[in-house]
Amino acid sequence: MAYDYTPFPYVSPPGLTESEPRHAVAIVGAGPIGLAMAVDLAQRGIESVVLDDNNVVSVGSRAICWSKRTLEIFDRLGIGQRMLEKGVTWKIGRQFYGDKEVYNFDLLPEDGHKYPAFINLQQYYVEQYLVERALEFPEMVDLRFKNKVTGHKDHGDYVTLTVETPEGPYEIEAGYFIACDGAGSATRERMGLDFTGQTFEEQFLIADIEMEQSPFGDDDVPERWFWFDPPFHPGKSALLHMQPDNIYRIDLQLDVTADGKAEAAEDKVIPRIKAIVGDKPFKLDWVSVYKFRCIKLDQFVHNRVIFVGDSAHVVSPFGARGGNGGIQDVDNLAWKLAAVLNGNAAPALIETYQQERGHGSAENIKNSSRSTNFMTPKTPVEALFRAEALRLAQDQPFAQKLLNSGRLSVPCSLEGMDLQTPGTAQVAPGRAMLDAPLTGETGDSWLLNEVQGHFTLVGFGDVQLPDLPTVRRIGINQRADYPCFTAAGGHAIRRYGSAKAYLFRPDGHVCAVFDNPSEQAVLAARARALGAELQEDAA
């Protein structure tokens, strides 16, 4: 394989020989979601222990498409720029019917953003970068490989975990237990929780191939190509993506009744690849056959046990909503958990993770299910609709937008939910921030770098900001005694308007907007975002 899978060292945990102090947070699973959670908490002063039954990054490329919003979150966690430099940037998608292109789209047609619409980067690189980042917090993140959690008990105000190691078992206690143990979550199974939704019988073959010559033809610009009924794979669908290191991802739909193990054999895979790339030399890097579900837990928060990522919800890979959705779970939960553990909010705040990310996962599942049903029609009526949409799309623009090979991941809006103060603005309360370039006395910056991670009040144009000890302030196109910037290229003013103030939550979502922000109004909005109204309702 192109990637060097170097094992991480096993270190004998102290719990084998003595009782450990209670950990603030125990995280089970050292994939991208668990590692991102540990880093996010560490940056907020919360220590965690990360337990994983393996000692190597994920084998195979797995999640490869990372969206703009997710890259902005990774930027805050300290690996976004590294991912951008290594990854393959793309924004154009093309859809084909047979050998004819019938539709293309541009996911980010305007400039003025730090990060692109998408990059492609293999999951093993993301995990490697996150492990290395976590190791920069030796007092806050305790990474334990070859430590398999085999049991847990919620005592109401803490959780006991039983852990198996190569040297034997031990127990630890934690204030909160974050289950990031994937789609086959052993935590979820132990608790007997229902995982409900739609199961798809269709099978797909993933083949990562390494080749020097691009299979995209003469165009060197990386894109996303999707075929309905291609000549090289008649009657089925196919997807082509470029990854770093001259690795290309090919997804091929298989028959429902196909023998997955047989289809993954080289003597079956290689002829399929040659039908696509022709005589260009290549070698197989990774092959897998999979089925999938669009399915989720009814509740993500179970007292001191909280499910994050695939342990809470699973979607089809078309639309890149799995890994991106999981990272957005982390972004939503970590600041809330830190606020509670630091004594700045009541535990009721954590319950809003269920409201907000339950909504986000339901939205992802809806879009993912629709995409998969379009790609693999289940009834004669669905098949007729798809056939007509594909036929009309060849020369009718209205039909082109009906083609659904995966509605690609976008940040969900939290408008109208409990933590947001109602208001009207170009970026409404509940929506994720829109980035924009800035210039200031110390040089160039980006709005996302100035906003994310804290409660931040931003004034755009002619609006005065009150001085509050618990809220950061910045001004755009202002002169004041707090940090001020100019909207480079006018993008920030164009996106947010002028004479308006926005209060951003630590995860970069707008929680309130003001025409004339008073000290009292801003503090009330901040308190609401920290769950104050939930406490009042409970009282």
Coordinates of C-alpha atoms in Angstrom, one line a residue:
M1 CA 0.0 0.0 0.0
A2 CA 1.1 3.6 -0.6
Y3 CA 0.7 4.5 3.1
D4 CA 3.0 3.3 5.8
Y5 CA 0.8 1.8 8.5
T6 CA 3.2 2.2 11.5
P7 CA 1.7 0.9 14.8
F8 CA 1.4 3.2 17.7
P9 CA 3.1 2.0 20.9
Y10 CA 1.2 0.3 23.6
V11 CA 2.0 1.8 27.0
S12 CA 1.1 0.0 30.2
P13 CA -1.8 2.0 31.8
P14 CA -1.5 3.0 35.5
G15 CA -4.8 1.4 36.3
L16 CA -3.3 -2.1 36.0
T17 CA -1.3 -1.5 39.3
E18 CA -3.2 1.2 41.1
S19 CA -6.4 3.1 41.2
E20 CA -6.5 6.1 38.8
P21 CA -8.0 9.4 39.7
R22 CA -11.4 10.0 38.1
H23 CA -11.0 11.3 34.5
A24 CA -13.1 14.2 33.4
V25 CA -14.0 12.5 30.1
A26 CA -13.4 9.0 28.7
I27 CA -13.5 8.7 24.9
V28 CA -13.9 5.3 23.3
G29 CA -12.6 5.2 19.8
A30 CA -9.4 6.8 18.3
G31 CA -10.8 7.4 14.9
P32 CA -11.2 11.0 13.5
I33 CA -14.3 11.6 15.7
G34 CA -12.8 10.5 19.0
L35 CA -9.4 12.1 18.4
A36 CA -11.1 15.4 17.3
M37 CA -13.1 15.4 20.5
A38 CA -10.0 14.9 22.6
V39 CA -8.2 17.8 20.9
D40 CA -11.2 20.1 21.1
L41 CA -11.7 19.4 24.8
A42 CA -7.9 19.9 25.4
Q43 CA -8.0 23.3 23.8
R44 CA -10.8 24.2 26.3
G45 CA -8.8 22.9 29.3
I46 CA -10.6 19.6 29.7
E47 CA -8.5 16.4 30.1
S48 CA -9.6 13.1 28.6
V49 CA -8.4 9.6 28.2
V50 CA -8.8 8.0 24.7
L51 CA -9.2 4.2 24.6
D52 CA -8.9 2.2 21.4
D53 CA -8.7 -1.5 20.8
N54 CA -6.4 -1.0 17.8
N55 CA -2.9 0.5 17.5
V56 CA -2.9 1.7 13.9
V57 CA -4.8 4.3 11.8
S58 CA -7.7 3.0 9.7
V59 CA -6.7 0.6 6.9
G60 CA -7.9 1.9 3.6
S61 CA -8.9 5.4 2.5
R62 CA -12.4 5.1 3.9
A63 CA -13.7 8.7 4.5
I64 CA -12.0 10.9 1.9
C65 CA -14.2 13.9 1.2
W66 CA -13.9 16.7 3.7
S67 CA -16.3 19.7 3.3
K68 CA -15.5 23.4 3.7
R69 CA -17.3 23.6 7.1
T70 CA -15.4 20.6 8.4
L71 CA -12.1 22.0 7.2
E72 CA -13.0 25.2 9.1
I73 CA -13.5 23.1 12.3
F74 CA -10.2 21.3 11.7
D75 CA -8.6 24.7 11.3
R76 CA -9.7 25.5 14.8
L77 CA -8.3 22.2 16.0
G78 CA -5.0 22.9 14.5
I79 CA -4.8 20.6 11.5
G80 CA -6.9 22.3 8.8
Q81 CA -4.0 23.9 6.9
R82 CA -2.0 20.6 7.0
M83 CA -5.0 18.8 5.5
L84 CA -5.4 21.5 2.8
E85 CA -1.7 21.2 1.8
K86 CA -1.8 17.5 1.5
G87 CA -5.3 17.0 0.2
V88 CA -6.7 17.3 -3.4
T89 CA -8.9 20.4 -3.7
W90 CA -12.0 20.2 -5.9
K91 CA -15.3 22.0 -6.4
I92 CA -16.6 20.8 -9.8
G93 CA -18.9 17.8 -10.1
R94 CA -19.9 16.2 -13.4
Q95 CA -22.7 13.8 -14.0
F96 CA -22.9 11.5 -17.0
Y97 CA -25.6 9.4 -18.5
G98 CA -23.9 6.7 -20.5
D99 CA -20.9 8.4 -22.0
K100 CA -22.5 11.9 -22.3
E101 CA -22.2 14.6 -19.7
V102 CA -25.6 15.9 -18.8
Y103 CA -24.9 18.2 -15.8
N104 CA -22.1 19.8 -13.9
F105 CA -22.1 22.0 -10.8
D106 CA -19.7 24.4 -9.0
L107 CA -19.9 24.0 -5.2
L108 CA -18.0 27.3 -4.4
P109 CA -18.3 29.7 -7.3
E110 CA -17.1 32.8 -5.4
D111 CA -13.8 33.6 -3.9
G112 CA -13.0 35.1 -0.4
H113 CA -12.9 31.9 1.6
K114 CA -9.9 30.4 3.5
Y115 CA -11.0 26.8 2.6
P116 CA -12.3 25.3 -0.6
A117 CA -15.7 23.5 -1.1
F118 CA -14.0 20.1 -0.6
I119 CA -10.7 18.4 -0.4
N120 CA -10.1 14.7 -0.8
L121 CA -7.8 13.2 1.8
Q122 CA -7.6 9.6 3.0
Q123 CA -8.9 9.0 6.5
Y124 CA -5.6 7.5 7.6
Y125 CA -3.9 10.8 7.1
V126 CA -6.6 12.6 9.0
E127 CA -6.2 10.2 11.9
Q128 CA -2.4 10.5 11.8
Y129 CA -2.6 14.3 11.9
L130 CA -5.0 14.2 14.8
V131 CA -2.9 11.7 16.8
E132 CA 0.1 14.0 16.3
R133 CA -1.9 17.0 17.3
A134 CA -3.3 15.2 20.4
L135 CA 0.3 14.4 21.5
E136 CA 0.9 18.2 21.7
F137 CA -1.3 18.1 24.8
P138 CA 0.4 15.6 27.0
E139 CA -1.2 16.9 30.2
M140 CA -4.7 16.9 28.7
V141 CA -4.9 13.9 26.3
D142 CA -4.0 10.4 27.4
L143 CA -3.9 8.2 24.3
R144 CA -4.2 4.5 25.1
F145 CA -3.9 2.1 22.2
K146 CA -4.6 -1.7 22.6
N147 CA -7.0 -0.7 25.4
K148 CA -10.4 -2.3 24.6
V149 CA -13.5 -1.2 26.6
T150 CA -15.4 -4.4 27.4
G151 CA -18.0 -3.0 29.8
H152 CA -19.3 0.2 31.5
K153 CA -21.7 1.2 34.2
D154 CA -23.4 4.6 34.6
H155 CA -23.6 5.5 38.3
G156 CA -25.6 8.7 37.7
D157 CA -22.8 11.2 38.3
Y158 CA -19.9 9.2 36.8
V159 CA -19.3 6.1 34.7
T160 CA -17.1 3.1 35.4
L161 CA -15.3 1.5 32.4
T162 CA -13.8 -2.0 32.3
V163 CA -10.8 -2.1 30.0
E164 CA -8.9 -5.1 28.6
T165 CA -5.2 -4.8 27.6
P166 CA -2.5 -7.2 26.5
E167 CA -1.4 -7.3 30.2
G168 CA -4.9 -7.9 31.6
P169 CA -8.0 -5.9 32.7
Y170 CA -8.4 -2.8 34.8
E171 CA -11.1 -0.2 35.6
I172 CA -11.3 3.5 35.4
E173 CA -13.9 6.2 36.3
A174 CA -14.9 9.2 34.2
G175 CA -17.3 12.0 34.6
Y176 CA -18.6 11.5 31.1
F177 CA -18.2 8.6 28.6
I178 CA -18.1 9.6 24.9
A179 CA -18.9 6.7 22.6
C180 CA -17.0 7.3 19.3
D181 CA -16.8 3.6 18.6
G182 CA -18.3 3.6 15.1
A183 CA -21.2 2.1 13.2
G184 CA -20.7 -1.2 15.0
S185 CA -20.6 0.5 18.4
A186 CA -20.1 -2.0 21.2
T187 CA -21.3 0.6 23.6
R188 CA -24.6 0.9 21.8
E189 CA -24.9 -2.9 21.7
R190 CA -24.2 -3.3 25.4
M191 CA -27.0 -0.8 26.2
G192 CA -29.4 -2.5 23.9
L193 CA -30.4 0.7 22.1
D194 CA -32.5 0.6 18.9
F195 CA -30.8 1.8 15.8
T196 CA -33.6 2.6 13.4
G197 CA -33.9 3.7 9.8
Q198 CA -33.6 2.3 6.2
T199 CA -31.3 -0.6 5.3
F200 CA -30.2 -0.8 1.6
E201 CA -29.5 -4.2 0.0
E202 CA -27.5 -2.7 -2.8
Q203 CA -23.8 -3.5 -2.8
F204 CA -20.9 -1.3 -3.9
L205 CA -17.3 -2.0 -4.7
I206 CA -14.6 0.4 -3.6
A207 CA -11.3 0.2 -5.4
D208 CA -8.4 2.5 -4.6
I209 CA -5.9 2.4 -7.4
E210 CA -2.4 3.9 -7.7
M211 CA -1.6 5.2 -11.1
E212 CA 0.7 8.0 -12.5
Q213 CA -1.6 9.0 -15.4
S214 CA -4.9 10.6 -14.6
P215 CA -8.0 8.7 -15.5
F216 CA -9.8 12.0 -15.9
G217 CA -8.4 12.3 -19.5
D218 CA -6.7 15.5 -20.6
D219 CA -8.1 17.6 -17.8
D220 CA -5.6 17.8 -14.9
V221 CA -8.1 19.7 -12.6
P222 CA -9.5 17.2 -10.0
E223 CA -13.2 16.8 -10.1
R224 CA -16.0 14.5 -9.0
W225 CA -17.3 12.3 -11.9
F226 CA -20.4 10.2 -11.5
W227 CA -22.0 8.0 -14.1
F228 CA -25.5 6.6 -14.5
D229 CA -25.4 3.5 -16.8
P230 CA -21.8 4.0 -18.1
P231 CA -20.6 2.0 -21.1
F232 CA -17.9 0.4 -19.0
H233 CA -20.4 -0.7 -16.3
P234 CA -23.8 -1.0 -18.0
G235 CA -27.0 -0.7 -16.0
K236 CA -25.2 0.4 -12.9
S237 CA -23.6 3.5 -11.4
A238 CA -20.0 4.5 -11.0
L239 CA -18.0 7.3 -9.2
L240 CA -14.5 8.5 -9.7
H241 CA -12.4 10.7 -7.3
M242 CA -8.8 11.7 -7.0
Q243 CA -6.8 11.4 -3.8
P244 CA -3.2 12.4 -2.8
D245 CA -0.3 10.2 -3.7
N246 CA -1.7 9.4 -7.2
I247 CA -4.5 7.3 -5.6
Y248 CA -7.9 7.3 -7.3
R249 CA -11.1 6.1 -5.7
I250 CA -13.5 4.2 -7.9
D251 CA -17.0 3.2 -6.6
L252 CA -18.9 0.6 -8.6
Q253 CA -22.5 -0.5 -8.0
L254 CA -22.9 -4.3 -7.9
D255 CA -25.9 -6.6 -8.2
V256 CA -27.9 -7.1 -5.1
T257 CA -27.2 -10.8 -5.2
A258 CA -23.5 -10.5 -5.9
D259 CA -21.1 -12.4 -3.7
G260 CA -19.2 -9.6 -2.0
K261 CA -16.1 -11.7 -1.2
A262 CA -15.8 -12.9 -4.8
E263 CA -16.3 -9.5 -6.2
A264 CA -13.4 -8.1 -4.1
A265 CA -11.0 -10.7 -5.6
E266 CA -8.3 -9.3 -7.9
D267 CA -9.4 -11.4 -10.8
K268 CA -12.8 -9.7 -10.7
V269 CA -11.6 -6.2 -9.7
I270 CA -8.8 -5.7 -12.2
P271 CA -10.9 -6.2 -15.4
R272 CA -13.5 -3.8 -14.0
I273 CA -10.8 -1.1 -13.5
K274 CA -9.3 -1.7 -17.0
A275 CA -12.7 -1.1 -18.5
I276 CA -12.5 2.4 -17.0
V277 CA -8.9 3.4 -17.3
G278 CA -7.9 1.4 -20.4
D279 CA -4.3 0.5 -20.9
K280 CA -2.9 3.0 -18.3
P281 CA -0.8 1.1 -15.8
F282 CA -2.1 0.9 -12.2
K283 CA -1.9 -1.2 -9.1
L284 CA -4.6 -1.9 -6.5
D285 CA -4.1 -0.1 -3.2
W286 CA -7.3 -1.1 -1.3
V287 CA -10.5 -3.0 -2.2
S288 CA -13.7 -3.3 -0.2
V289 CA -17.3 -4.3 -0.8
Y290 CA -20.0 -2.7 1.3
K291 CA -23.7 -2.3 2.0
F292 CA -25.0 0.6 4.0
R293 CA -27.8 1.9 6.1
C294 CA -29.3 5.3 6.8
I295 CA -30.1 4.9 10.4
K296 CA -29.7 6.6 13.8
L297 CA -30.4 6.4 17.5
D298 CA -33.5 8.1 18.8
Q299 CA -31.4 9.7 21.6
F300 CA -27.7 10.5 21.5
V301 CA -27.5 11.5 25.2
H302 CA -28.1 8.9 27.9
N303 CA -27.2 10.6 31.1
R304 CA -23.4 10.4 31.4
V305 CA -23.0 8.3 28.1
I306 CA -23.0 10.4 24.9
F307 CA -22.9 9.0 21.4
V308 CA -21.0 10.9 18.7
G309 CA -20.4 10.2 15.0
D310 CA -21.2 6.8 13.5
S311 CA -22.1 5.3 16.8
A312 CA -25.1 7.7 16.8
H313 CA -26.0 7.8 13.1
V314 CA -24.9 6.2 9.9
V315 CA -25.5 7.4 6.3
S316 CA -24.6 6.2 2.8
P317 CA -21.2 7.5 1.6
F318 CA -22.8 9.3 -1.3
G319 CA -22.9 13.0 -0.3
A320 CA -19.9 12.8 2.1
R321 CA -22.2 13.2 5.1
G322 CA -20.7 10.6 7.4
G323 CA -17.3 11.8 8.5
N324 CA -18.3 15.5 8.0
G325 CA -21.4 14.9 10.1
G326 CA -19.4 13.3 12.9
I327 CA -16.9 16.2 13.0
Q328 CA -19.8 18.6 13.2
D329 CA -21.1 16.5 16.2
V330 CA -17.8 17.2 17.9
D331 CA -18.0 20.9 17.1
N332 CA -21.4 21.0 18.7
L333 CA -20.8 19.0 21.8
A334 CA -17.2 19.8 22.9
W335 CA -17.8 23.5 23.9
K336 CA -21.0 22.5 25.7
L337 CA -19.3 19.8 27.7
A338 CA -16.4 22.1 28.5
A339 CA -18.8 24.8 29.7
V340 CA -20.5 22.3 32.0
L341 CA -17.3 20.9 33.3
N342 CA -15.8 24.3 33.8
G343 CA -18.8 25.4 35.8
N344 CA -20.1 27.9 33.3
A345 CA -23.3 26.1 32.4
A346 CA -25.7 23.5 33.9
P347 CA -25.8 19.9 32.6
A348 CA -29.0 20.7 30.8
L349 CA -26.9 22.4 28.1
I350 CA -25.6 19.0 27.1
E351 CA -29.1 17.9 26.3
T352 CA -29.2 20.5 23.5
Y353 CA -26.6 18.4 21.6
Q354 CA -29.4 15.9 21.1
Q355 CA -31.8 18.6 19.8
E356 CA -29.3 20.2 17.4
R357 CA -27.3 17.2 16.2
G358 CA -30.4 14.9 16.1
H359 CA -31.8 17.5 13.7
G360 CA -28.5 17.5 11.7
S361 CA -28.3 13.7 11.5
A362 CA -32.0 13.5 10.4
E363 CA -31.3 16.0 7.7
N364 CA -28.2 14.1 6.5
I365 CA -30.2 10.8 6.5
K366 CA -33.0 12.4 4.5
N367 CA -30.7 13.6 1.8
S368 CA -28.6 10.5 1.8
S369 CA -31.7 8.2 1.5
R370 CA -33.0 10.3 -1.3
S371 CA -29.7 10.1 -3.2
T372 CA -29.5 6.4 -2.7
N373 CA -33.1 5.8 -3.8
F374 CA -32.5 7.8 -6.9
M375 CA -29.3 5.9 -7.7
T376 CA -30.9 2.5 -7.0
P377 CA -34.7 2.8 -7.7
K378 CA -36.8 0.3 -5.8
T379 CA -40.1 0.4 -7.6
P380 CA -41.2 0.7 -11.3
V381 CA -42.4 4.3 -10.6
E382 CA -39.0 5.3 -9.1
A383 CA -37.2 3.7 -12.1
L384 CA -39.5 5.5 -14.5
F385 CA -38.9 8.9 -12.8
R386 CA -35.1 8.4 -12.9
A387 CA -35.1 7.3 -16.5
E388 CA -37.1 10.3 -17.6
A389 CA -35.0 12.7 -15.5
L390 CA -31.8 11.3 -17.1
R391 CA -33.4 11.5 -20.6
L392 CA -34.6 15.1 -20.1
A393 CA -31.4 16.2 -18.5
Q394 CA -29.5 15.9 -21.7
D395 CA -31.1 19.1 -23.1
Q396 CA -33.4 20.5 -20.4
P397 CA -31.8 22.5 -17.6
F398 CA -34.7 22.1 -15.2
A399 CA -34.2 18.3 -15.3
Q400 CA -30.5 18.5 -14.7
K401 CA -31.1 19.6 -11.1
L402 CA -33.3 16.5 -10.5
L403 CA -30.3 14.2 -10.9
N404 CA -29.2 13.1 -7.5
S405 CA -25.9 11.3 -7.2
G406 CA -25.4 12.5 -3.7
R407 CA -26.4 15.9 -2.3
L408 CA -23.1 17.0 -0.9
S409 CA -22.6 17.8 2.7
V410 CA -23.4 21.3 3.9
P411 CA -23.7 22.7 7.5
C412 CA -27.2 22.3 8.9
S413 CA -29.0 25.4 10.2
L414 CA -30.1 25.5 13.9
E415 CA -32.6 28.3 13.3
G416 CA -35.5 28.3 15.8
M417 CA -33.9 26.0 18.3
D418 CA -33.6 26.7 22.0
L419 CA -30.2 28.3 22.3
Q420 CA -30.7 30.9 19.6
T421 CA -32.2 34.3 20.3
P422 CA -34.8 35.1 17.5
G423 CA -33.7 37.7 15.1
T424 CA -33.5 38.6 11.4
A425 CA -30.2 39.1 9.5
Q426 CA -28.5 38.0 6.3
V427 CA -26.9 35.2 8.3
A428 CA -29.8 34.3 10.6
P429 CA -29.4 33.0 14.2
G430 CA -28.7 29.3 14.0
R431 CA -26.7 29.4 10.8
A432 CA -23.1 28.5 10.6
M433 CA -20.7 31.4 10.1
L434 CA -19.7 32.5 6.6
D435 CA -16.0 33.0 6.3
A436 CA -14.5 36.2 4.8
P437 CA -11.0 37.7 4.4
L438 CA -9.9 40.5 6.7
T439 CA -7.0 42.9 6.9
G440 CA -5.8 44.5 10.2
E441 CA -2.9 46.2 11.8
T442 CA -1.1 43.0 12.3
G443 CA -1.7 41.7 8.8
D444 CA -4.2 39.5 7.0
S445 CA -6.7 37.2 8.7
W446 CA -9.9 35.4 8.2
L447 CA -13.2 35.8 10.0
L448 CA -13.3 32.2 11.0
N449 CA -9.9 32.6 12.8
E450 CA -11.2 35.6 14.8
V451 CA -14.6 34.1 15.7
Q452 CA -14.4 30.4 16.3
G453 CA -13.7 29.0 19.8
H454 CA -15.2 31.7 21.9
F455 CA -18.3 33.8 22.3
T456 CA -17.5 36.6 20.0
L457 CA -19.5 39.7 19.2
V458 CA -18.7 41.1 15.7
G459 CA -19.8 44.5 14.6
F460 CA -20.1 45.1 10.8
G461 CA -20.0 48.8 9.8
D462 CA -21.6 51.5 11.9
V463 CA -22.6 49.8 15.1
Q464 CA -21.2 50.2 18.6
L465 CA -20.2 47.1 20.7
P466 CA -20.5 47.1 24.5
D467 CA -17.5 46.1 26.6
L468 CA -18.3 42.7 28.3
P469 CA -15.7 40.6 30.2
T470 CA -17.2 37.3 28.9
V471 CA -17.5 38.2 25.3
R472 CA -14.7 38.9 22.8
R473 CA -15.3 41.9 20.4
I474 CA -14.1 42.6 16.9
G475 CA -15.1 45.3 14.5
I476 CA -15.3 45.1 10.7
N477 CA -14.8 48.4 8.8
Q478 CA -14.8 50.2 12.2
R479 CA -12.4 52.2 14.3
A480 CA -12.7 51.4 18.0
D481 CA -10.7 50.5 21.1
Y482 CA -11.1 46.8 20.4
P483 CA -9.5 44.8 17.5
C484 CA -10.8 46.1 14.2
F485 CA -10.3 44.9 10.6
T486 CA -11.1 45.9 7.1
A487 CA -13.4 43.7 5.0
A488 CA -10.9 42.7 2.3
G489 CA -12.6 42.7 -1.1
G490 CA -15.8 43.8 0.7
H491 CA -16.8 40.1 1.2
A492 CA -17.6 40.3 4.9
I493 CA -20.0 43.3 4.5
R494 CA -21.6 41.7 1.4
R495 CA -22.2 38.5 3.4
Y496 CA -23.4 39.9 6.7
G497 CA -24.6 43.4 5.8
S498 CA -23.7 46.7 7.5
A499 CA -24.7 48.4 10.7
K500 CA -25.3 45.0 12.3
A501 CA -23.8 43.0 15.2
Y502 CA -23.6 39.3 15.4
L503 CA -23.0 37.2 18.5
F504 CA -21.3 33.9 17.5
R505 CA -21.2 30.8 19.7
P506 CA -17.9 29.0 20.3
D507 CA -18.7 26.6 17.4
G508 CA -19.1 29.5 15.0
H509 CA -22.9 29.4 14.7
V510 CA -24.7 32.7 15.1
C511 CA -26.8 32.8 18.3
A512 CA -28.1 36.4 18.1
V513 CA -28.1 39.5 16.0
F514 CA -28.5 43.2 17.0
D515 CA -29.1 46.5 15.4
N516 CA -28.0 48.3 18.6
P517 CA -26.4 45.8 20.9
S518 CA -26.8 46.8 24.6
E519 CA -24.9 45.2 27.3
Q520 CA -28.0 43.6 28.7
A521 CA -29.2 42.2 25.4
V522 CA -25.8 40.6 24.6
L523 CA -25.5 39.1 28.0
A524 CA -29.0 37.7 27.8
A525 CA -28.3 36.1 24.4
R526 CA -25.0 34.6 25.7
A527 CA -26.8 33.2 28.8
R528 CA -29.5 31.7 26.5
A529 CA -26.8 30.1 24.4
L530 CA -25.4 28.6 27.6
G531 CA -28.8 27.1 28.4
A532 CA -30.1 29.6 31.0
E533 CA -33.7 29.4 29.6
L534 CA -33.6 25.6 29.9
Q535 CA -32.8 26.0 33.6
E536 CA -35.7 28.4 34.0
D537 CA -38.1 26.0 32.3
A538 CA -36.9 23.1 34.5
A539 CA -37.5 25.3 37.6

